[in-house]
mmCIF file of C-alpha atoms in Angstrom:
data_model
loop_
_atom_site.group_PDB
_atom_site.id
_atom_site.type_symbol
_atom_site.label_atom_id
_atom_site.label_comp_id
_atom_site.label_asym_id
_atom_site.label_seq_id
_atom_site.Cartn_x
_atom_site.Cartn_y
_atom_site.Cartn_z
ATOM 1 C CA UNK A 214 -14.527 40.691 20.705
ATOM 2 C CA UNK A 215 -18.305 39.943 21.890
ATOM 3 C CA UNK A 216 -18.489 36.667 23.676
ATOM 4 C CA UNK A 217 -20.269 33.900 22.152
ATOM 5 C CA UNK A 218 -23.982 33.634 22.481
ATOM 6 C CA UNK A 219 -23.058 30.680 25.409
ATOM 7 C CA UNK A 220 -20.811 32.822 26.945
ATOM 8 C CA UNK A 221 -23.136 36.069 27.229
ATOM 9 C CA UNK A 222 -25.908 33.519 28.652
ATOM 10 C CA UNK A 223 -23.799 32.323 31.362
ATOM 11 C CA UNK A 224 -22.626 35.777 32.245
ATOM 12 C CA UNK A 225 -25.931 37.660 32.383
ATOM 13 C CA UNK A 226 -27.287 34.737 34.231
ATOM 14 C CA UNK A 227 -24.712 34.924 36.877
ATOM 15 C CA UNK A 228 -25.206 38.782 37.125
ATOM 16 C CA UNK A 229 -28.823 38.293 37.707
ATOM 17 C CA UNK A 230 -28.857 35.426 40.037
ATOM 18 C CA UNK A 231 -26.278 36.933 41.967
ATOM 19 C CA UNK A 232 -28.618 39.693 43.037
ATOM 20 C CA UNK A 233 -31.340 37.336 43.864
ATOM 21 C CA UNK A 234 -29.166 34.979 45.823
ATOM 22 C CA UNK A 235 -27.071 37.444 47.932
ATOM 23 C CA UNK A 236 -29.938 39.789 48.127
ATOM 24 C CA UNK A 237 -32.244 37.016 49.463
ATOM 25 C CA UNK A 238 -30.826 35.015 52.214
ATOM 26 C CA UNK A 239 -32.263 31.961 51.896
ATOM 27 C CA UNK A 240 -32.487 29.945 55.484
ATOM 28 C CA UNK A 241 -35.223 31.969 56.652
ATOM 29 C CA UNK A 242 -36.361 33.127 53.479
ATOM 30 C CA UNK A 243 -35.850 36.778 54.247
ATOM 31 C CA UNK A 244 -35.741 39.212 51.672
ATOM 32 C CA UNK A 245 -32.740 41.941 51.553
ATOM 33 C CA UNK A 246 -31.679 44.079 48.842
ATOM 34 C CA UNK A 247 -32.773 47.296 47.157
ATOM 35 C CA UNK A 248 -34.245 48.293 44.130
ATOM 36 C CA UNK A 249 -32.492 46.520 41.357
ATOM 37 C CA UNK A 250 -33.243 47.366 37.556
ATOM 38 C CA UNK A 251 -31.552 44.703 35.404
ATOM 39 C CA UNK A 252 -31.602 46.048 32.222
ATOM 40 C CA UNK A 253 -29.618 43.095 30.627
ATOM 41 C CA UNK A 254 -30.223 41.150 27.314
ATOM 42 C CA UNK A 255 -29.805 37.806 28.251
ATOM 43 C CA UNK A 256 -33.551 36.885 30.016
ATOM 44 C CA UNK A 257 -36.804 38.126 30.521
ATOM 45 C CA UNK A 258 -35.666 40.119 33.173
ATOM 46 C CA UNK A 259 -34.655 42.482 31.216
ATOM 47 C CA UNK A 260 -36.483 45.716 31.001
ATOM 48 C CA UNK A 261 -37.125 48.129 28.150
ATOM 49 C CA UNK A 262 -39.160 50.864 29.886
ATOM 50 C CA UNK A 263 -40.175 52.777 26.891
ATOM 51 C CA UNK A 264 -43.371 51.671 25.791
ATOM 52 C CA UNK A 265 -44.843 51.052 29.760
ATOM 53 C CA UNK A 266 -43.402 54.417 30.672
ATOM 54 C CA UNK A 267 -45.046 56.000 27.725
ATOM 55 C CA UNK A 268 -48.289 54.683 28.794
ATOM 56 C CA UNK A 269 -48.259 55.350 32.371
ATOM 57 C CA UNK A 270 -46.365 58.783 31.843
ATOM 58 C CA UNK A 271 -43.278 57.476 33.839
ATOM 59 C CA UNK A 272 -39.813 58.779 32.316
ATOM 60 C CA UNK A 273 -37.751 55.715 31.312
ATOM 61 C CA UNK A 274 -34.553 55.107 33.625
ATOM 62 C CA UNK A 275 -31.466 55.923 31.283
ATOM 63 C CA UNK A 276 -30.015 52.934 29.863
ATOM 64 C CA UNK A 277 -28.167 51.768 27.007
ATOM 65 C CA UNK A 278 -29.385 48.370 27.456
ATOM 66 C CA UNK A 279 -32.265 46.949 25.550
ATOM 67 C CA UNK A 280 -34.701 43.752 25.607
ATOM 68 C CA UNK A 281 -33.327 40.715 23.610
ATOM 69 C CA UNK A 282 -36.384 38.874 22.851
ATOM 70 C CA UNK A 283 -34.585 36.036 21.004
ATOM 71 C CA UNK A 284 -32.592 35.278 24.043
ATOM 72 C CA UNK A 285 -35.171 35.626 26.475
ATOM 73 C CA UNK A 286 -37.071 33.048 24.224
ATOM 74 C CA UNK A 287 -34.047 30.646 24.685
ATOM 75 C CA UNK A 288 -33.743 31.073 28.366
ATOM 76 C CA UNK A 289 -37.498 30.318 28.780
ATOM 77 C CA UNK A 290 -37.206 27.378 26.654
ATOM 78 C CA UNK A 291 -34.237 26.080 28.800
ATOM 79 C CA UNK A 292 -36.288 26.650 32.088
ATOM 80 C CA UNK A 293 -39.119 24.672 30.804
ATOM 81 C CA UNK A 294 -37.006 21.703 30.430
ATOM 82 C CA UNK A 295 -36.524 21.545 34.020
ATOM 83 C CA UNK A 296 -39.968 22.355 35.388
ATOM 84 C CA UNK A 297 -43.644 23.023 34.304
ATOM 85 C CA UNK A 298 -44.298 26.218 36.056
ATOM 86 C CA UNK A 299 -48.009 26.142 35.598
ATOM 87 C CA UNK A 300 -48.279 22.766 37.234
ATOM 88 C CA UNK A 301 -45.334 23.291 39.755
ATOM 89 C CA UNK A 302 -46.692 26.366 40.829
ATOM 90 C CA UNK A 303 -48.904 24.331 43.049
ATOM 91 C CA UNK A 304 -49.833 20.895 44.185
ATOM 92 C CA UNK A 305 -53.608 20.258 42.844
ATOM 93 C CA UNK A 306 -56.391 19.029 44.690
ATOM 94 C CA UNK A 307 -56.439 15.842 42.647
ATOM 95 C CA UNK A 308 -53.297 14.773 43.738
ATOM 96 C CA UNK A 309 -53.470 14.890 47.521
ATOM 97 C CA UNK A 310 -56.334 13.965 49.914
ATOM 98 C CA UNK A 311 -56.571 14.353 53.821
ATOM 99 C CA UNK A 312 -54.504 12.217 55.930
ATOM 100 C CA UNK A 313 -51.718 11.524 52.960
ATOM 101 C CA UNK A 314 -48.213 11.498 54.352
ATOM 102 C CA UNK A 315 -45.747 14.053 52.922
ATOM 103 C CA UNK A 316 -42.152 13.855 53.349
ATOM 104 C CA UNK A 317 -40.826 17.712 53.484
ATOM 105 C CA UNK A 318 -38.284 18.245 50.565
ATOM 106 C CA UNK A 319 -35.528 19.634 52.990
ATOM 107 C CA UNK A 320 -36.088 17.373 55.964
ATOM 108 C CA UNK A 321 -36.931 14.097 54.292
ATOM 109 C CA UNK A 322 -36.948 12.015 57.542
ATOM 110 C CA UNK A 323 -39.668 14.017 58.677
ATOM 111 C CA UNK A 324 -43.037 14.217 57.376
ATOM 112 C CA UNK A 325 -46.500 15.851 57.758
ATOM 113 C CA UNK A 326 -50.184 14.519 57.244
ATOM 114 C CA UNK A 327 -52.232 16.861 54.925
ATOM 115 C CA UNK A 328 -55.049 18.252 57.062
ATOM 116 C CA UNK A 329 -58.634 18.894 56.036
ATOM 117 C CA UNK A 330 -58.098 22.684 55.705
ATOM 118 C CA UNK A 331 -54.859 22.100 53.643
ATOM 119 C CA UNK A 332 -56.973 19.953 51.580
ATOM 120 C CA UNK A 333 -60.017 22.369 51.215
ATOM 121 C CA UNK A 334 -57.595 25.119 50.151
ATOM 122 C CA UNK A 335 -55.709 23.387 47.416
ATOM 123 C CA UNK A 336 -56.372 24.620 43.859
ATOM 124 C CA UNK A 337 -58.407 22.497 41.411
ATOM 125 C CA UNK A 338 -56.593 24.101 38.834
ATOM 126 C CA UNK A 339 -53.316 25.972 38.500
ATOM 127 C CA UNK A 340 -54.202 29.699 39.516
ATOM 128 C CA UNK A 341 -51.905 30.797 36.431
ATOM 129 C CA UNK A 342 -53.259 28.188 33.963
ATOM 130 C CA UNK A 343 -52.745 29.700 30.711
ATOM 131 C CA UNK A 344 -51.776 32.897 31.730
ATOM 132 C CA UNK A 345 -49.357 35.296 29.951
ATOM 133 C CA UNK A 346 -48.633 38.611 31.244
ATOM 134 C CA UNK A 347 -46.496 41.677 28.926
ATOM 135 C CA UNK A 348 -44.522 42.691 32.188
ATOM 136 C CA UNK A 349 -44.327 41.494 35.775
ATOM 137 C CA UNK A 350 -42.678 43.100 38.583
ATOM 138 C CA UNK A 351 -40.954 40.859 41.227
ATOM 139 C CA UNK A 352 -40.622 43.084 44.708
ATOM 140 C CA UNK A 353 -38.099 42.242 47.196
ATOM 141 C CA UNK A 354 -38.333 44.196 50.509
ATOM 142 C CA UNK A 355 -35.072 46.102 50.876
ATOM 143 C CA UNK A 356 -34.929 49.370 52.686
ATOM 144 C CA UNK A 357 -33.868 51.004 49.699
ATOM 145 C CA UNK A 358 -37.141 51.137 48.030
ATOM 146 C CA UNK A 359 -37.854 54.121 50.667
ATOM 147 C CA UNK A 360 -38.136 57.401 49.045
ATOM 148 C CA UNK A 361 -37.625 55.749 45.843
ATOM 149 C CA UNK A 362 -41.167 56.963 44.722
ATOM 150 C CA UNK A 363 -40.899 53.439 42.775
ATOM 151 C CA UNK A 364 -44.634 52.774 43.617
ATOM 152 C CA UNK A 365 -46.683 54.020 40.601
ATOM 153 C CA UNK A 366 -43.988 52.464 38.533
ATOM 154 C CA UNK A 367 -44.706 49.013 40.074
ATOM 155 C CA UNK A 368 -48.100 49.516 40.181
ATOM 156 C CA UNK A 369 -48.055 49.710 36.230
ATOM 157 C CA UNK A 370 -46.925 46.432 35.537
ATOM 158 C CA UNK A 371 -49.455 43.702 34.359
ATOM 159 C CA UNK A 372 -48.668 41.404 36.970
ATOM 160 C CA UNK A 373 -47.068 42.369 40.333
ATOM 161 C CA UNK A 374 -45.319 39.499 42.789
ATOM 162 C CA UNK A 375 -44.380 40.329 46.306
ATOM 163 C CA UNK A 376 -42.568 38.352 49.245
ATOM 164 C CA UNK A 377 -43.480 37.271 52.492
ATOM 165 C CA UNK A 378 -46.667 39.064 53.500
ATOM 166 C CA UNK A 379 -44.655 42.643 53.483
ATOM 167 C CA UNK A 380 -46.800 45.594 54.237
ATOM 168 C CA UNK A 381 -47.665 48.028 51.217
ATOM 169 C CA UNK A 382 -50.462 50.545 52.322
ATOM 170 C CA UNK A 383 -48.279 52.569 54.203
ATOM 171 C CA UNK A 384 -45.394 52.677 51.851
ATOM 172 C CA UNK A 385 -47.373 52.467 48.545
ATOM 173 C CA UNK A 386 -45.593 55.863 47.116
ATOM 174 C CA UNK A 387 -42.218 53.616 47.340
ATOM 175 C CA UNK A 388 -43.372 49.887 46.919
ATOM 176 C CA UNK A 389 -47.077 50.558 45.139
ATOM 177 C CA UNK A 390 -50.404 48.623 46.047
ATOM 178 C CA UNK A 391 -51.056 46.080 43.637
ATOM 179 C CA UNK A 392 -50.418 42.748 44.461
ATOM 180 C CA UNK A 393 -51.185 39.768 41.999
ATOM 181 C CA UNK A 394 -48.993 37.159 43.872
ATOM 182 C CA UNK A 395 -47.598 37.254 47.400
ATOM 183 C CA UNK A 396 -45.247 34.584 49.105
ATOM 184 C CA UNK A 397 -45.608 33.614 52.906
ATOM 185 C CA UNK A 398 -42.970 31.458 54.412
ATOM 186 C CA UNK A 399 -44.555 29.816 57.557
ATOM 187 C CA UNK A 400 -41.450 31.841 59.550
ATOM 188 C CA UNK A 401 -43.518 35.123 58.633
ATOM 189 C CA UNK A 402 -45.923 34.097 61.163
ATOM 190 C CA UNK A 403 -43.313 34.426 64.029
ATOM 191 C CA UNK A 404 -41.411 37.330 62.545
ATOM 192 C CA UNK A 405 -44.298 39.905 61.479
ATOM 193 C CA UNK A 406 -46.912 38.548 63.410
ATOM 194 C CA UNK A 407 -45.628 37.430 66.812
ATOM 195 C CA UNK A 408 -46.832 33.880 66.228
ATOM 196 C CA UNK A 409 -50.453 35.057 66.900
ATOM 197 C CA UNK A 410 -49.556 35.295 70.506
ATOM 198 C CA UNK A 411 -53.019 37.254 71.216
ATOM 199 C CA UNK A 412 -56.289 38.612 69.415
ATOM 200 C CA UNK A 413 -54.108 41.830 68.089
ATOM 201 C CA UNK A 414 -51.915 40.057 66.427
ATOM 202 C CA UNK A 415 -54.495 37.655 64.736
ATOM 203 C CA UNK A 416 -56.323 40.645 63.922
ATOM 204 C CA UNK A 417 -53.302 42.275 62.238
ATOM 205 C CA UNK A 418 -52.998 39.366 60.252
ATOM 206 C CA UNK A 419 -56.501 39.080 59.254
ATOM 207 C CA UNK A 420 -56.583 42.653 57.684
ATOM 208 C CA UNK A 421 -53.071 41.608 55.681
ATOM 209 C CA UNK A 422 -54.829 38.676 54.368
ATOM 210 C CA UNK A 423 -58.133 40.549 53.340
ATOM 211 C CA UNK A 424 -56.076 43.240 51.662
ATOM 212 C CA UNK A 425 -55.002 40.548 49.476
ATOM 213 C CA UNK A 426 -58.597 40.690 47.917
ATOM 214 C CA UNK A 427 -58.502 37.948 45.351
ATOM 215 C CA UNK A 428 -54.476 37.818 45.056
ATOM 216 C CA UNK A 429 -52.561 34.362 44.969
ATOM 217 C CA UNK A 430 -51.410 33.359 48.370
ATOM 218 C CA UNK A 431 -48.234 31.227 47.838
ATOM 219 C CA UNK A 432 -47.495 29.246 50.546
ATOM 220 C CA UNK A 433 -44.425 26.739 50.902
ATOM 221 C CA UNK A 434 -46.098 24.123 52.970
ATOM 222 C CA UNK A 435 -43.983 21.278 52.115
ATOM 223 C CA UNK A 436 -40.419 22.705 52.176
ATOM 224 C CA UNK A 437 -39.136 22.257 55.819
ATOM 225 C CA UNK A 438 -40.500 20.941 59.000
ATOM 226 C CA UNK A 439 -41.199 23.662 61.797
ATOM 227 C CA UNK A 440 -43.672 25.321 59.921
ATOM 228 C CA UNK A 441 -46.864 23.096 59.751
ATOM 229 C CA UNK A 442 -48.824 24.551 62.934
ATOM 230 C CA UNK A 443 -48.043 28.024 61.238
ATOM 231 C CA UNK A 444 -49.448 27.165 57.907
ATOM 232 C CA UNK A 445 -52.629 25.890 59.641
ATOM 233 C CA UNK A 446 -52.966 29.008 61.634
ATOM 234 C CA UNK A 447 -53.601 30.672 58.504
ATOM 235 C CA UNK A 448 -55.529 27.897 56.603
ATOM 236 C CA UNK A 449 -57.748 27.875 59.429
ATOM 237 C CA UNK A 450 -58.139 32.004 59.653
ATOM 238 C CA UNK A 451 -58.858 31.772 55.733
ATOM 239 C CA UNK A 452 -61.690 29.387 56.049
ATOM 240 C CA UNK A 453 -63.287 30.772 58.815
ATOM 241 C CA UNK A 454 -63.047 34.144 57.715
ATOM 242 C CA UNK A 455 -63.919 33.487 53.869
ATOM 243 C CA UNK A 456 -60.975 35.343 52.942
ATOM 244 C CA UNK A 457 -60.858 36.222 49.335
ATOM 245 C CA UNK A 458 -57.667 34.586 48.514
ATOM 246 C CA UNK A 459 -56.558 31.981 46.090
ATOM 247 C CA UNK A 460 -54.135 29.606 47.956
ATOM 248 C CA UNK A 461 -51.134 27.867 46.257
ATOM 249 C CA UNK A 462 -48.670 25.249 47.861
ATOM 250 C CA UNK A 463 -45.595 24.813 45.630
ATOM 251 C CA UNK A 464 -45.218 21.314 44.128
ATOM 252 C CA UNK A 465 -42.773 18.643 45.879
ATOM 253 C CA UNK A 466 -40.588 18.681 43.048
ATOM 254 C CA UNK A 467 -40.288 22.672 42.279
ATOM 255 C CA UNK A 468 -37.134 23.413 44.443
ATOM 256 C CA UNK A 469 -35.184 20.566 42.922
ATOM 257 C CA UNK A 470 -36.270 21.556 39.447
ATOM 258 C CA UNK A 471 -35.346 25.247 39.782
ATOM 259 C CA UNK A 472 -32.047 24.080 41.450
ATOM 260 C CA UNK A 473 -31.181 21.826 38.555
ATOM 261 C CA UNK A 474 -31.662 24.552 36.046
ATOM 262 C CA UNK A 475 -29.135 26.753 37.611
ATOM 263 C CA UNK A 476 -26.767 24.141 38.236
ATOM 264 C CA UNK A 477 -26.276 23.746 34.635
ATOM 265 C CA UNK A 478 -25.817 27.177 34.449
ATOM 266 C CA UNK A 479 -22.904 26.903 36.827
ATOM 267 C CA UNK A 480 -24.801 28.672 39.575
ATOM 268 C CA UNK A 481 -24.065 26.284 42.594
ATOM 269 C CA UNK A 482 -26.714 26.832 45.066
ATOM 270 C CA UNK A 483 -28.123 24.507 47.690
ATOM 271 C CA UNK A 484 -31.469 25.905 48.545
ATOM 272 C CA UNK A 485 -33.284 28.394 46.074
ATOM 273 C CA UNK A 486 -34.275 31.734 47.678
ATOM 274 C CA UNK A 487 -37.704 33.243 47.302
ATOM 275 C CA UNK A 488 -36.620 35.643 44.970
ATOM 276 C CA UNK A 489 -34.937 33.067 42.765
ATOM 277 C CA UNK A 490 -37.949 30.842 42.644
ATOM 278 C CA UNK A 491 -40.141 33.429 41.910
ATOM 279 C CA UNK A 492 -38.053 34.648 38.874
ATOM 280 C CA UNK A 493 -37.422 31.238 37.548
ATOM 281 C CA UNK A 494 -41.671 30.725 37.649
ATOM 282 C CA UNK A 495 -42.005 34.262 36.156
ATOM 283 C CA UNK A 496 -40.335 33.505 33.078
ATOM 284 C CA UNK A 497 -42.690 31.114 32.119
ATOM 285 C CA UNK A 498 -45.674 33.462 32.488
ATOM 286 C CA UNK A 499 -43.861 36.912 31.972
ATOM 287 C CA UNK A 500 -42.643 38.313 28.708
ATOM 288 C CA UNK A 501 -40.286 40.726 30.684
ATOM 289 C CA UNK A 502 -39.619 40.935 34.029
ATOM 290 C CA UNK A 503 -38.711 43.879 36.403
ATOM 291 C CA UNK A 504 -36.747 43.633 39.527
ATOM 292 C CA UNK A 505 -37.387 45.953 42.713
ATOM 293 C CA UNK A 506 -36.041 45.569 46.033
ATOM 294 C CA UNK A 507 -32.991 43.473 45.461
ATOM 295 C CA UNK A 508 -29.852 44.674 46.730
ATOM 296 C CA UNK A 509 -27.015 42.574 48.020
ATOM 297 C CA UNK A 510 -24.766 45.478 49.928
ATOM 298 C CA UNK A 511 -25.017 47.131 53.214
ATOM 299 C CA UNK A 512 -24.853 50.559 51.498
ATOM 300 C CA UNK A 513 -26.726 52.250 48.876
ATOM 301 C CA UNK A 514 -25.077 53.910 45.801
ATOM 302 C CA UNK A 515 -24.634 57.183 47.944
ATOM 303 C CA UNK A 516 -22.747 55.175 50.745
ATOM 304 C CA UNK A 517 -25.835 55.381 53.200
ATOM 305 C CA UNK A 518 -26.821 52.444 55.150
ATOM 306 C CA UNK A 519 -29.438 50.173 54.002
ATOM 307 C CA UNK A 520 -32.347 48.968 56.111
ATOM 308 C CA UNK A 521 -32.659 45.211 55.905
ATOM 309 C CA UNK A 522 -36.405 45.702 55.275
ATOM 310 C CA UNK A 523 -38.329 48.706 53.826
ATOM 311 C CA UNK A 524 -40.533 48.124 57.051
ATOM 312 C CA UNK A 525 -38.556 47.825 59.957
ATOM 313 C CA UNK A 526 -35.500 49.035 61.743
ATOM 314 C CA UNK A 527 -33.095 46.104 61.066
ATOM 315 C CA UNK A 528 -29.607 46.772 59.068
ATOM 316 C CA UNK A 529 -27.921 44.752 56.561
ATOM 317 C CA UNK A 530 -25.663 42.364 58.206
ATOM 318 C CA UNK A 531 -25.337 39.780 55.635
ATOM 319 C CA UNK A 532 -22.536 37.156 55.814
ATOM 320 C CA UNK A 533 -21.413 34.211 53.761
ATOM 321 C CA UNK A 534 -18.924 31.756 54.491
ATOM 322 C CA UNK A 535 -17.601 34.026 57.243
ATOM 323 C CA UNK A 536 -17.718 37.000 54.912
ATOM 324 C CA UNK A 537 -19.952 39.956 54.477
ATOM 325 C CA UNK A 538 -22.503 38.974 51.725
ATOM 326 C CA UNK A 539 -21.414 42.196 49.831
ATOM 327 C CA UNK A 540 -17.738 40.726 49.695
ATOM 328 C CA UNK A 541 -18.598 37.314 48.960
ATOM 329 C CA UNK A 542 -17.566 35.469 46.052
ATOM 330 C CA UNK A 543 -18.824 36.751 43.023
ATOM 331 C CA UNK A 544 -20.834 39.718 44.671
ATOM 332 C CA UNK A 545 -18.057 42.242 44.511
ATOM 333 C CA UNK A 546 -17.543 41.337 40.796
ATOM 334 C CA UNK A 547 -21.158 41.916 40.082
ATOM 335 C CA UNK A 548 -20.756 45.392 41.546
ATOM 336 C CA UNK A 549 -17.571 45.850 39.533
ATOM 337 C CA UNK A 550 -18.529 44.375 36.343
ATOM 338 C CA UNK A 551 -22.422 46.077 36.247
ATOM 339 C CA UNK A 552 -22.611 48.255 33.452
ATOM 340 C CA UNK A 553 -23.183 52.292 34.095
ATOM 341 C CA UNK A 554 -26.773 52.248 35.039
ATOM 342 C CA UNK A 555 -27.743 48.877 35.277
ATOM 343 C CA UNK A 556 -28.382 48.930 38.975
ATOM 344 C CA UNK A 557 -30.873 51.967 39.623
ATOM 345 C CA UNK A 558 -31.483 52.953 43.143
ATOM 346 C CA UNK A 559 -34.559 55.123 42.237
ATOM 347 C CA UNK A 560 -37.065 55.149 39.690
ATOM 348 C CA UNK A 561 -36.346 57.574 37.264
ATOM 349 C CA UNK A 562 -38.602 60.543 37.086
ATOM 350 C CA UNK A 563 -41.506 59.263 39.358
#
């Protein structure tokens, strides 16, 4: 007997958010996971590959699941009750001025002052004002993307979101090149660019920023203490070298609004991950959302070890409440309950 509509909504939202939470351990916002294609009927994260695949000569992945437009619109309306994604994607210039004191979202006892550089880079209008895209790709950084051949399929989407300035050029066949929005957690400057300890690392960061070429660079500057100096380094480089990016700094209420929405759907999270934030925001701008590079397990479908990121040599070692994340409450049930081929480890025909 089919579940009532609300039951399906909660069940499938849990399936989706499980991948985004457990494949995206949040404390330092590092993306983990593998290519995940969610072909469900509950949300705009549903993929009906037929039209896009024909247009771009890409063979569709085999699946009996199809996009449920009615339920997608219902979920979008529910999310819009909690946040205005068009506004919350970034603080705007008219709302702050240099010298204003900001309390960090996660460290309310700590504050920062709005610098002149940060003020200069605040957008005057929302970078996605009035935008709507037929299909969007949200690309995580899992090692399972390696040898997937997903690059052309990712690049075929109308709007591509990437996480934490992950490199693309040398991995383009598997992860694509197109970037319309990329996140940059401040800790990335330490982990990926050695805190700009010398000119070599500064040049590497400059090259990565120049490669964005007009994309939105989404920097959570107000989330937690400890990242102010790194945000300032990046802001200074952008201004000094006239880098062609559209900077965005998420609003102070965004994380609480996103958390509030998921709590109403019985998803108990303390701190939304990068992947979950991007998905929730994308429901406002994207008719269909395709997920790549999110996988909460240390092994792929062939029982081979999965690299933590596709661009480094780390292995997945995720723990939650003393357990490996792939055995965390809910995650194993996701793996067991997922319908056949709802999880794809490669891109069909690419």
